[in-house]
mmCIF file of C-alpha atoms and ligand atoms in Angstrom:
data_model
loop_
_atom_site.group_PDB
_atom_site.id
_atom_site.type_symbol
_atom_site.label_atom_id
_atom_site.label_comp_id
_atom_site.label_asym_id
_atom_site.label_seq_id
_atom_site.Cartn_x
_atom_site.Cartn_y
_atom_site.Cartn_z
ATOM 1 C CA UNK A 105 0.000 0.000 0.000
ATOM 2 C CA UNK A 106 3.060 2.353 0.415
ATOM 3 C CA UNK A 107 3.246 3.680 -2.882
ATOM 4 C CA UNK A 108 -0.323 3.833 -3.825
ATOM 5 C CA UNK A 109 -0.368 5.921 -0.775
ATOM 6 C CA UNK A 110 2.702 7.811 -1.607
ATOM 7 C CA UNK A 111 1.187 9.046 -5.211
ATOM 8 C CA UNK A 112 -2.285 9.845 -3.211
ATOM 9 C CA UNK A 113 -0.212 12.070 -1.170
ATOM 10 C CA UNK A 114 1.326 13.693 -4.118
ATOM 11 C CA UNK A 115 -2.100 14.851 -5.740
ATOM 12 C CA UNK A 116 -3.387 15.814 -2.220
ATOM 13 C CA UNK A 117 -5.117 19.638 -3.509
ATOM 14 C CA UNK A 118 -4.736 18.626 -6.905
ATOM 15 C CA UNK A 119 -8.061 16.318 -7.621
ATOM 16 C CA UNK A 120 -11.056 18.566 -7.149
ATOM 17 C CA UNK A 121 -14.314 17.431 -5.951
ATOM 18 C CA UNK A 122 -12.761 13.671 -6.513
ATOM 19 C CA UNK A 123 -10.559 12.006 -3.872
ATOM 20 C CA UNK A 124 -7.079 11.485 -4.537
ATOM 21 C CA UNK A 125 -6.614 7.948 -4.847
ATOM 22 C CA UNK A 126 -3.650 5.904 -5.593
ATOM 23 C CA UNK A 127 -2.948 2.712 -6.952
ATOM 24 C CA UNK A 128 -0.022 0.598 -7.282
ATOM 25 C CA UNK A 129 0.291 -2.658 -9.459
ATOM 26 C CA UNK A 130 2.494 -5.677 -8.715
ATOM 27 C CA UNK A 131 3.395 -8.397 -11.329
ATOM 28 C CA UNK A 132 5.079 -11.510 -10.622
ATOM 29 C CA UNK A 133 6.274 -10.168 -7.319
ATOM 30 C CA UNK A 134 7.571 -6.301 -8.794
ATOM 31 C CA UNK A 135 6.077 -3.224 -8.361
ATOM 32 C CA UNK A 136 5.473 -2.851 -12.278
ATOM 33 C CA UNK A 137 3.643 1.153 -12.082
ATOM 34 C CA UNK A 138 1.986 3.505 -9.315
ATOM 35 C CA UNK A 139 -0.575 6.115 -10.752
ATOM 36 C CA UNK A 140 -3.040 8.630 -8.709
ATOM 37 C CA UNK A 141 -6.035 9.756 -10.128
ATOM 38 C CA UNK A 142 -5.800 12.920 -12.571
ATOM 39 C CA UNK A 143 -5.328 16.867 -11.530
ATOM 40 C CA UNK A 144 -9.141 18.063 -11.456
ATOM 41 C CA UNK A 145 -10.392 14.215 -10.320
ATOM 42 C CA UNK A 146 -10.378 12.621 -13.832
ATOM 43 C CA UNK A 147 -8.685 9.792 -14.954
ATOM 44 C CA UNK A 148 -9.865 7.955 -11.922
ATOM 45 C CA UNK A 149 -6.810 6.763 -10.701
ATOM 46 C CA UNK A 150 -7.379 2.376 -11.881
ATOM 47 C CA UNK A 151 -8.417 3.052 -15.191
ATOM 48 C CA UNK A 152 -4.706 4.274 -15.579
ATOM 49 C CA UNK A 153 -3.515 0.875 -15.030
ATOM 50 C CA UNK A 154 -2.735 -1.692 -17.944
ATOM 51 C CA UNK A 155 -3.666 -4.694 -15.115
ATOM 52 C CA UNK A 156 -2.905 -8.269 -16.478
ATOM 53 C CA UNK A 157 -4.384 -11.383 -14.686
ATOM 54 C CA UNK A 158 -2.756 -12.559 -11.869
ATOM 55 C CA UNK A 159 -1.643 -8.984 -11.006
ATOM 56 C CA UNK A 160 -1.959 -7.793 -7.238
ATOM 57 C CA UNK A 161 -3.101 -4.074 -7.002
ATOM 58 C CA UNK A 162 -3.135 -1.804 -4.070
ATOM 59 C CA UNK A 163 -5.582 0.882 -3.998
ATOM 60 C CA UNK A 164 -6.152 3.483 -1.197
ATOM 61 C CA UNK A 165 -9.914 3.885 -1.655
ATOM 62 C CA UNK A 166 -12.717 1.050 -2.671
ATOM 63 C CA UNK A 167 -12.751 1.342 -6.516
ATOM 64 C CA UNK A 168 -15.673 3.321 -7.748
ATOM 65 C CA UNK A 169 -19.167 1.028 -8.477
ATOM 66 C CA UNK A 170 -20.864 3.694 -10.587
ATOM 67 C CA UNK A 171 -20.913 4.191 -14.070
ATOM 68 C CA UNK A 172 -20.657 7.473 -15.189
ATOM 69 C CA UNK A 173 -18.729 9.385 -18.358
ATOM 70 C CA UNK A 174 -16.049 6.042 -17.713
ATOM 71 C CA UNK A 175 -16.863 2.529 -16.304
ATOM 72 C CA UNK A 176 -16.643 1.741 -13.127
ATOM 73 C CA UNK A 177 -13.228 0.870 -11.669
ATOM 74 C CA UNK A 178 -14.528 -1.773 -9.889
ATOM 75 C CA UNK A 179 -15.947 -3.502 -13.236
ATOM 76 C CA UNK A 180 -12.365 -2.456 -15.033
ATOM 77 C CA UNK A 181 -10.485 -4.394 -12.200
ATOM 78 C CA UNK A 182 -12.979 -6.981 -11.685
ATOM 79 C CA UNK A 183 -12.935 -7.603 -15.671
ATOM 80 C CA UNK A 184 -8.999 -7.551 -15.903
ATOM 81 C CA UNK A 185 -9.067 -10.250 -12.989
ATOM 82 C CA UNK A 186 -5.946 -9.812 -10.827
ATOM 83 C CA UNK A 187 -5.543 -12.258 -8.809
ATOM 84 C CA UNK A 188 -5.543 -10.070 -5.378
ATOM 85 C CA UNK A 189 -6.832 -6.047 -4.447
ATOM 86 C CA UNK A 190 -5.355 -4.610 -1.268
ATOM 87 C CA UNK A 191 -7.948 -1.981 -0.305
ATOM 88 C CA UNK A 192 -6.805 0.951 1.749
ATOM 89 C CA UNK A 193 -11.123 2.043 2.815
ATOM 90 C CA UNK A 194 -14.492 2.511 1.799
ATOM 91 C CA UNK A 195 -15.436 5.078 -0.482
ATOM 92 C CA UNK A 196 -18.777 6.846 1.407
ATOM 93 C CA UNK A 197 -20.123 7.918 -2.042
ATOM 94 C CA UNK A 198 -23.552 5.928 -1.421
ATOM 95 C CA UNK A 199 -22.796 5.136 -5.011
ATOM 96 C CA UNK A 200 -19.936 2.944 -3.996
ATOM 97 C CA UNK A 201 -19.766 2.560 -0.397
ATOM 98 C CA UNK A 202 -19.799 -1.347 -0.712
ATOM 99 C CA UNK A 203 -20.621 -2.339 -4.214
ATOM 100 C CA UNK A 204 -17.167 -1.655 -5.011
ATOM 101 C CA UNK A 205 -16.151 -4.568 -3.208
ATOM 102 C CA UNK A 206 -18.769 -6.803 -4.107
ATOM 103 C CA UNK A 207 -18.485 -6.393 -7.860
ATOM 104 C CA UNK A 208 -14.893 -7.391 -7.726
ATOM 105 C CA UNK A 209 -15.554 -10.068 -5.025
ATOM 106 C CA UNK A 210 -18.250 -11.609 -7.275
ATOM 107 C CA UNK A 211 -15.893 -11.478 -9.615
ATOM 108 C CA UNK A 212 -13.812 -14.135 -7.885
ATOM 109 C CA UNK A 213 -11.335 -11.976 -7.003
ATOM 110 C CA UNK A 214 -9.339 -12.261 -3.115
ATOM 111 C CA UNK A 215 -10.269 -8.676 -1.720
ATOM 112 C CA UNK A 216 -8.769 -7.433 1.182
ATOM 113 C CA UNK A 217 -10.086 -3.730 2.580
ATOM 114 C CA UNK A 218 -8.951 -1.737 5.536
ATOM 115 C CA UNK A 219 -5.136 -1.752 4.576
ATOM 116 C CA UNK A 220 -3.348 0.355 6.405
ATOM 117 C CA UNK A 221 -6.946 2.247 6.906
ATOM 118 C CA UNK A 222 -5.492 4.849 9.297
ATOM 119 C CA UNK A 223 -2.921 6.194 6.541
ATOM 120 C CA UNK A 224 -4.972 6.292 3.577
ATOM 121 C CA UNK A 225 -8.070 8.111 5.555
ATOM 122 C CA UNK A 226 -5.444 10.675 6.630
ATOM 123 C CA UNK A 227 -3.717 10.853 2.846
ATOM 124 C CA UNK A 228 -7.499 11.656 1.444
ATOM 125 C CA UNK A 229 -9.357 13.344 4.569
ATOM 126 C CA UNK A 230 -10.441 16.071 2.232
ATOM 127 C CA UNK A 231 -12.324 14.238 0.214
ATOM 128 C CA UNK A 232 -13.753 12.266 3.516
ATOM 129 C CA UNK A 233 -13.846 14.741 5.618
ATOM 130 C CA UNK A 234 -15.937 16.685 2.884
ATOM 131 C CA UNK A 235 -18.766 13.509 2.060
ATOM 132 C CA UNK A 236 -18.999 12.490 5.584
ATOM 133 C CA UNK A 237 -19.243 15.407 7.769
ATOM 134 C CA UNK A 238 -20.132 18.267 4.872
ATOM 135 C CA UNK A 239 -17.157 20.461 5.638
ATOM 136 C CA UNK A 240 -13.446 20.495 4.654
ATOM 137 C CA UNK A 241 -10.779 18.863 6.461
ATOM 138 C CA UNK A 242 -9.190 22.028 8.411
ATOM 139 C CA UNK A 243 -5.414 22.707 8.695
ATOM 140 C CA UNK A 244 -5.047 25.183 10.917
ATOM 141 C CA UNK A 245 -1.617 27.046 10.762
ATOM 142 C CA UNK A 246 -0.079 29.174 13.388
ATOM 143 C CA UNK A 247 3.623 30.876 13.337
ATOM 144 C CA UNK A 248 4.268 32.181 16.585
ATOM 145 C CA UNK A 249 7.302 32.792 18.923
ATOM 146 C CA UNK A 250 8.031 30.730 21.686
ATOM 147 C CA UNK A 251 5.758 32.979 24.391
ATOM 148 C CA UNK A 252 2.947 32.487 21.828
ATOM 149 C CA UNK A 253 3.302 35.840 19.837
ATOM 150 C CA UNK A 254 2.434 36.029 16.162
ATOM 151 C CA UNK A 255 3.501 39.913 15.824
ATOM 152 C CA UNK A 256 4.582 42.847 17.309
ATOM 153 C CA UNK A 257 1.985 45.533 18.937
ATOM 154 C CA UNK A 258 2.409 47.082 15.533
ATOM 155 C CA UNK A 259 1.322 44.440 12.936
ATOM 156 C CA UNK A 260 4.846 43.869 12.027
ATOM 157 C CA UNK A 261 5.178 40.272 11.791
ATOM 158 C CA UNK A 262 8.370 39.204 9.245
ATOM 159 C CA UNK A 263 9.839 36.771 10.137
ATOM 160 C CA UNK A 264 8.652 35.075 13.209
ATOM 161 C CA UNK A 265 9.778 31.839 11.821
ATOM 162 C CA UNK A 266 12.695 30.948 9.544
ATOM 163 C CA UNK A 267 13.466 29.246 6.181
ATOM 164 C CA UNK A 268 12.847 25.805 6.445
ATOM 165 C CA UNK A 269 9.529 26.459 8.648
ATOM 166 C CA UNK A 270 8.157 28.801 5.991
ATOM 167 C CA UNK A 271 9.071 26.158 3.211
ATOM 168 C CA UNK A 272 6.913 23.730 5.052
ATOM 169 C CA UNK A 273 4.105 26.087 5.087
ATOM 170 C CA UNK A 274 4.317 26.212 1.376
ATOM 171 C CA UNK A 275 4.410 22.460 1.113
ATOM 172 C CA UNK A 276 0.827 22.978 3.373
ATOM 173 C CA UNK A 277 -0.479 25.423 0.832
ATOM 174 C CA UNK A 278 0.361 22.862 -2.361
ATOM 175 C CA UNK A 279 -1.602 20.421 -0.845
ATOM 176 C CA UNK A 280 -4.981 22.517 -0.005
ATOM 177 C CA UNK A 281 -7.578 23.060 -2.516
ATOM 178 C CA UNK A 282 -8.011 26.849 -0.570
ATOM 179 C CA UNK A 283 -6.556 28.752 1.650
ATOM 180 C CA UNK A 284 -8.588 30.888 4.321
ATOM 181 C CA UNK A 285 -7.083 34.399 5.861
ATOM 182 C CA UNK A 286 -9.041 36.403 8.078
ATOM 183 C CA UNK A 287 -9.853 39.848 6.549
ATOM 184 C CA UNK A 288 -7.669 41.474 9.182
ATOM 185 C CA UNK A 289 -4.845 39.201 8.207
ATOM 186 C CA UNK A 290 -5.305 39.729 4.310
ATOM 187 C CA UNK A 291 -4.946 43.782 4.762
ATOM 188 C CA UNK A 292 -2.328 43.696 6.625
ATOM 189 C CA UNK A 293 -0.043 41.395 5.497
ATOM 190 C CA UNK A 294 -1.180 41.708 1.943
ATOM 191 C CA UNK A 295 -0.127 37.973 1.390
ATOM 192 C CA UNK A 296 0.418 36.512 -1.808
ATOM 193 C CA UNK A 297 -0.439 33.028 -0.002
ATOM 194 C CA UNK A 298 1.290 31.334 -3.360
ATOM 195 C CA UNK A 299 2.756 28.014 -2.976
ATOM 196 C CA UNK A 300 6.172 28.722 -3.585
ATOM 197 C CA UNK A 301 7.830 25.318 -3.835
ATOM 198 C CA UNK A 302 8.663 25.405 -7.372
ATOM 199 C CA UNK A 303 5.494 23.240 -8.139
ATOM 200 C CA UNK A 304 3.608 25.025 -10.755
ATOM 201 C CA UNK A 305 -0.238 24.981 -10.869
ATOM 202 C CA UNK A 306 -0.311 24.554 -7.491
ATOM 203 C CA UNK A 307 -1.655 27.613 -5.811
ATOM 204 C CA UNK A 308 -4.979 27.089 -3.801
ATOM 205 C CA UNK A 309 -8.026 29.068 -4.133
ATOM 206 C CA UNK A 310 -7.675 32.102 -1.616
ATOM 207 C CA UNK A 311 -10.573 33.029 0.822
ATOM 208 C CA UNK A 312 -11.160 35.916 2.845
ATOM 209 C CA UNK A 313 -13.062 35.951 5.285
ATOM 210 C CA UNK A 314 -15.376 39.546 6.049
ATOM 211 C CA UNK A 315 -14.741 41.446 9.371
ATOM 212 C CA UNK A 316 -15.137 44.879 9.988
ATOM 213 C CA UNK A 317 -12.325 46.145 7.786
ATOM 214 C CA UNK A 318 -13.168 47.237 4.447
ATOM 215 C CA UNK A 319 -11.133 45.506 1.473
ATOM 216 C CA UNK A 320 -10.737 47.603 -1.558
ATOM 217 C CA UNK A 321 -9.048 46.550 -4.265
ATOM 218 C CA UNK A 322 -9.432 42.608 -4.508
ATOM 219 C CA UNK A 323 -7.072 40.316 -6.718
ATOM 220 C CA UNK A 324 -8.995 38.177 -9.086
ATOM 221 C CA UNK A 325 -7.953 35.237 -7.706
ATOM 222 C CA UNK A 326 -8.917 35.831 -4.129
ATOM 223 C CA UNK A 327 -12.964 35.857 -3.016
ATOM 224 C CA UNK A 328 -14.570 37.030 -0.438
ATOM 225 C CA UNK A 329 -16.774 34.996 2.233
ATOM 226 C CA UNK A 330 -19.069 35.366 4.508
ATOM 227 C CA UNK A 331 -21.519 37.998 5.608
ATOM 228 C CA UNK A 332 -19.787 42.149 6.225
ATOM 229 C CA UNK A 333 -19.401 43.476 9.249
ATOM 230 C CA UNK A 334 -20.415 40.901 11.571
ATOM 231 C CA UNK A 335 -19.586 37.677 13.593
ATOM 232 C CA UNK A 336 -19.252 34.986 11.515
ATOM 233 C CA UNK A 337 -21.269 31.613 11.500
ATOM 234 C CA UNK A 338 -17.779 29.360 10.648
ATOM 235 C CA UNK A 339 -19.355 26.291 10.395
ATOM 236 C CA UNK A 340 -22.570 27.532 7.927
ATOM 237 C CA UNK A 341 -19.100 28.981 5.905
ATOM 238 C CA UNK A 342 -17.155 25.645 6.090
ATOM 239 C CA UNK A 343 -20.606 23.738 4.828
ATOM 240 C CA UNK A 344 -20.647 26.325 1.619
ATOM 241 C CA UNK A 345 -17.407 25.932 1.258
ATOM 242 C CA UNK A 346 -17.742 22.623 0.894
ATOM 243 C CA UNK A 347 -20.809 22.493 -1.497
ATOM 244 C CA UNK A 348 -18.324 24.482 -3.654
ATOM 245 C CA UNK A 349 -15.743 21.222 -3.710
ATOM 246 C CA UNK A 350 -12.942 22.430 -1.166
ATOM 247 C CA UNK A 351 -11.899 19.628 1.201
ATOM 248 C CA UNK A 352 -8.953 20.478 1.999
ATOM 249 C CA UNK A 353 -9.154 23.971 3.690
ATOM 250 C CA UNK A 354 -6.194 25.915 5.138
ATOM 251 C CA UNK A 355 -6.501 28.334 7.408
ATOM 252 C CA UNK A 356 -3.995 30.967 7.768
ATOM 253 C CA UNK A 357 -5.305 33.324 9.955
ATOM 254 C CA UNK A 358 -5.073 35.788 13.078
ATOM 255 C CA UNK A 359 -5.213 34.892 17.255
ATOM 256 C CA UNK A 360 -9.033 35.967 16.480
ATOM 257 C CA UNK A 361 -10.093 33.646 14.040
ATOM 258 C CA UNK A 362 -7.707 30.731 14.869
ATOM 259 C CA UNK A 363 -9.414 30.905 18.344
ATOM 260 C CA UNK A 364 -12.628 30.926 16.780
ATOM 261 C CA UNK A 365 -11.812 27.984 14.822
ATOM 262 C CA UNK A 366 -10.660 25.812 17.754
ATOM 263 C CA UNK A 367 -13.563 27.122 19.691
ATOM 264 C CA UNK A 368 -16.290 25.606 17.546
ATOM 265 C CA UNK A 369 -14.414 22.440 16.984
ATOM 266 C CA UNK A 370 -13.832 22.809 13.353
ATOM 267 C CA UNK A 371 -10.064 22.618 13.225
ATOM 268 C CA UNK A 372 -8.728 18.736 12.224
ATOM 269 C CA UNK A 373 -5.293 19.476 12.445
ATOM 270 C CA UNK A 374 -2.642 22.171 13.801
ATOM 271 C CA UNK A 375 0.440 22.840 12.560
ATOM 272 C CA UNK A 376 2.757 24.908 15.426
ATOM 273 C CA UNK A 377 5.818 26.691 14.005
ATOM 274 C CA UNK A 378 7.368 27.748 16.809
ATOM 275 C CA UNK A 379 10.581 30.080 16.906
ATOM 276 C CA UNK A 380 13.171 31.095 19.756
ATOM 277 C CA UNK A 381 12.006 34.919 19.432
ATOM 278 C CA UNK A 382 10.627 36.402 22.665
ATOM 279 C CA UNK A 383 8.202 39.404 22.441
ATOM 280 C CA UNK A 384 6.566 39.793 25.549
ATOM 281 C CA UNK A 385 2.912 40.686 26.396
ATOM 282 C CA UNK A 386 2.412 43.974 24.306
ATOM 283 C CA UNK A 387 2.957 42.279 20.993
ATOM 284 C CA UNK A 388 0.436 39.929 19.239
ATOM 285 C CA UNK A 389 -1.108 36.626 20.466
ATOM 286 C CA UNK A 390 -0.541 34.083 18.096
ATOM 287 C CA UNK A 391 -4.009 32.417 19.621
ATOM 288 C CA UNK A 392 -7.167 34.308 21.066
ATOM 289 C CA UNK A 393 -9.563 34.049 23.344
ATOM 290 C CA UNK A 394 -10.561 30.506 24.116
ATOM 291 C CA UNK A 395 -14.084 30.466 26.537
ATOM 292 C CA UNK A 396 -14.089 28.364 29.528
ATOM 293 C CA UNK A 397 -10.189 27.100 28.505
ATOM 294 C CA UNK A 398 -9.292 24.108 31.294
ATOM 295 C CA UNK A 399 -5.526 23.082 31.932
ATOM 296 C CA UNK A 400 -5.958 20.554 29.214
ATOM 297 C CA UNK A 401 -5.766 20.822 25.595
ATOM 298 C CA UNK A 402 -8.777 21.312 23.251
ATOM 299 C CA UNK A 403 -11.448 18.519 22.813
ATOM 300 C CA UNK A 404 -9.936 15.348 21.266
ATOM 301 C CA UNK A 405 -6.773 17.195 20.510
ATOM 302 C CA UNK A 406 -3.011 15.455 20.690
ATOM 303 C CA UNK A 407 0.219 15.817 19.595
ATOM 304 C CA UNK A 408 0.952 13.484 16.912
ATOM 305 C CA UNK A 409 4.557 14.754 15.796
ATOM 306 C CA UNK A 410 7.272 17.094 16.688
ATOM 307 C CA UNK A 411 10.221 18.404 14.849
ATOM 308 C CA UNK A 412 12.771 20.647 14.077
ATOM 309 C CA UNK A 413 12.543 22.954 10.733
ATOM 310 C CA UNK A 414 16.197 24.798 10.855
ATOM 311 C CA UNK A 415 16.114 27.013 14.325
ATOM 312 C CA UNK A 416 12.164 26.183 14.837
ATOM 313 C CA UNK A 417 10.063 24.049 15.637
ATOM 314 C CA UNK A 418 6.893 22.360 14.280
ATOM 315 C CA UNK A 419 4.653 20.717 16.533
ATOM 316 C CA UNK A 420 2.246 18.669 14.665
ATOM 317 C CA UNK A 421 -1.563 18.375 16.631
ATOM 318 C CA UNK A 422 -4.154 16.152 15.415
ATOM 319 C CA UNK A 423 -8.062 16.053 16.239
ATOM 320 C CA UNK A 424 -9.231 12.285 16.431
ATOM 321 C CA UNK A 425 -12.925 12.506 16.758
HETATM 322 C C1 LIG B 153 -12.010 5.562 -8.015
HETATM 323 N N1 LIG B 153 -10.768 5.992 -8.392
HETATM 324 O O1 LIG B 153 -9.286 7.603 -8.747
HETATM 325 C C2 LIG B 153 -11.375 8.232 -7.894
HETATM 326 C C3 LIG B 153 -12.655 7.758 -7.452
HETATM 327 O O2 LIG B 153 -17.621 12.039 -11.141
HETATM 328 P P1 LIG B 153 -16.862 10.771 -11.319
HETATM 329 O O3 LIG B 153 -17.497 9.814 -12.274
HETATM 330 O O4 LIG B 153 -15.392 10.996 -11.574
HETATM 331 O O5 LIG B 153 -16.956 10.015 -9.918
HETATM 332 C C4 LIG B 153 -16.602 10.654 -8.731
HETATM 333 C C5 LIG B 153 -16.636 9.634 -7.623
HETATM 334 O O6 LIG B 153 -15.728 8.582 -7.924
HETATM 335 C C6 LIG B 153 -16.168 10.193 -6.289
HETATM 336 O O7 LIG B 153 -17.249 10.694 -5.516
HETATM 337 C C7 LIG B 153 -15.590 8.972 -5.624
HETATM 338 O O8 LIG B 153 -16.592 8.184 -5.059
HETATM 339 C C8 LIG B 153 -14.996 8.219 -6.787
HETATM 340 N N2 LIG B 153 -13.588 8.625 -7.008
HETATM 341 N N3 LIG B 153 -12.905 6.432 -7.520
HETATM 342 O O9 LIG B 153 -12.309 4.368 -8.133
HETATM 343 C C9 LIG B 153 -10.423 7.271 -8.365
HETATM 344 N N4 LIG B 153 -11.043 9.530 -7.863
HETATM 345 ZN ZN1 LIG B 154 -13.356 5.056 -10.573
#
């Protein structure tokens, strides 16, 4: 399953409403090709596959049931009869969830799903994340000092965090379908949030969302969400968001709306950069407000990874609901 996973990872952002699947295809014991499906969600990512019988394939998501503008994966496979499919999960498209499966089981074929499960549901959470619970998988992203500031009393913020930290953020931004800012946030630092990775083709969609400022001039590329002026309802914008396709959301944002985020249980994952800078209590708080905030750590939240990018370093949380 590692390399069907590994190409899944590498269209992460890249397939549109569709997941990003990935396949690999064993013959005689060698790994003989590894595809993912298509940039925009088509090819699906089996139909790329020359599969001969007696082949073993790995694929990170139950092959598709439905027939649409292409057969159904599950048919293709089924019809090309290798001799074993590694399945990473189910696909909850009701037009799938299941039949998948069956049509290549009936088929004769050994099936085995919920292959390194855990993985693959992380590798495509946008797309999950997006069919099962109507909103985007959310990657919040904070840069902040190491007494939690984000910038000084005066808005100036460059750099908190160095290089290699700000390199990772970019590798973040080539794998979301859209970036969120905070209006505040988008005046202010006027960012160009551009994945700048050398990857072409890969900058997200950029979202603002309204506060009280007033934004003037608005690059084409950037829209505006959300009702002006007032509080926002987050998770009535995550839902539209999602009706629009995006499932994987990143939010760069503010101490305000990061807070807000966290508060209303809508963040799936936080990435920490963390830097040796000290600012003290007049400059910027990298977090807001949290209501009611125990000794403990958000709902459900834990650290899942921590490491060192050049002088800073990332801490890696993960909400397992
Ligand atoms: C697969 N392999 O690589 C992908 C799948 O609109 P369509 O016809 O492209 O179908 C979209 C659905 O197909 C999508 O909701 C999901 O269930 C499945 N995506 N399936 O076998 C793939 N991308
Ligand atoms: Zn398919």
């Amino acid at each position: 399953m590692w390399p069907a996973l590994q190409a899944a990872q590498r269209q992460r952002g890249q397939t549109g409403k569709n997941p990003n699947v990935g396949a690999a295809l064993w013959r005689h014991g060698r790994l003989v090709d590894v595809v993912a499906t298509g940039d925009g969600g088509r090819p699906h990512a089996e139909s790329q596959l020359n599969i001969l019988p007696g082949d073993v394939l790995a694929v990170t998501l139950e092959p598709c049931a439905h027939e649409g503008e292409t057969p159904a994966c599950a048919r293709l496979v089924a019809d090309a009869r290798p001799s074993k499919v590694y399945v990473g999960c189910l696909d909850p498209d009701p037009r799938t969830s299941g039949h998948g499966l069956e049509i290549m089981k009936e088929a004769g074929i050994s099936v085995q799903a919920g292959i390194c499960e855990h993985k693959a549901r992380h590798v495509m959470a946008g797309f999950l994340t997006r069919m099962i619970h109507q909103r985007p998988h959310v990657r919040l992203k904070l840069a902040m000092t190491r007494d939690g500031r984000s910038a000084l009393a005066d808005g100036r913020s460059q750099w908190i965090t160095g290089f290699e930290a700000r390199q990772h953020g970019h590798l973040l931004r080539a794998e979301a379908d859209a970036i969120m800012v905070g209006a505040a946030t988008f005046i202010q630092d006027q960012p160009t949030l551009t994945c700048r990775l050398g990857l072409s083709g890969r900058d997200p969609e950029i979202f603002v969302l309204s506060g009280r400022e007033e934004i003037s001039s608005l690059p084409k590329n950037v829209q505006i969400l959300g009702t002006s002026g007032g509080q926002q309802d987050l998770s009535q914008i995550l839902r539209q968001l999602a009706q629009e396709g995006i499932g994987n959301l990143l939010v760069e944002s503010g101490g305000r709306l990061a807070a807000s985020l966290l508060q209303a249980e809508l963040v799936d994952e936080l990435y920490c950069y963390q830097s040796d800078l000290l600012l003290g209590a007049n400059a910027r708080s990298a977090l807001g407000a949290l209501k009611d905030q125990e000794l403990l750590l958000p709902k459900g939240m834990i650290v899942k990874e921590r490491r060192q990018l050049g002088q800073d370093q990332l801490t890696r949380y993960v909400v397992e609901r």
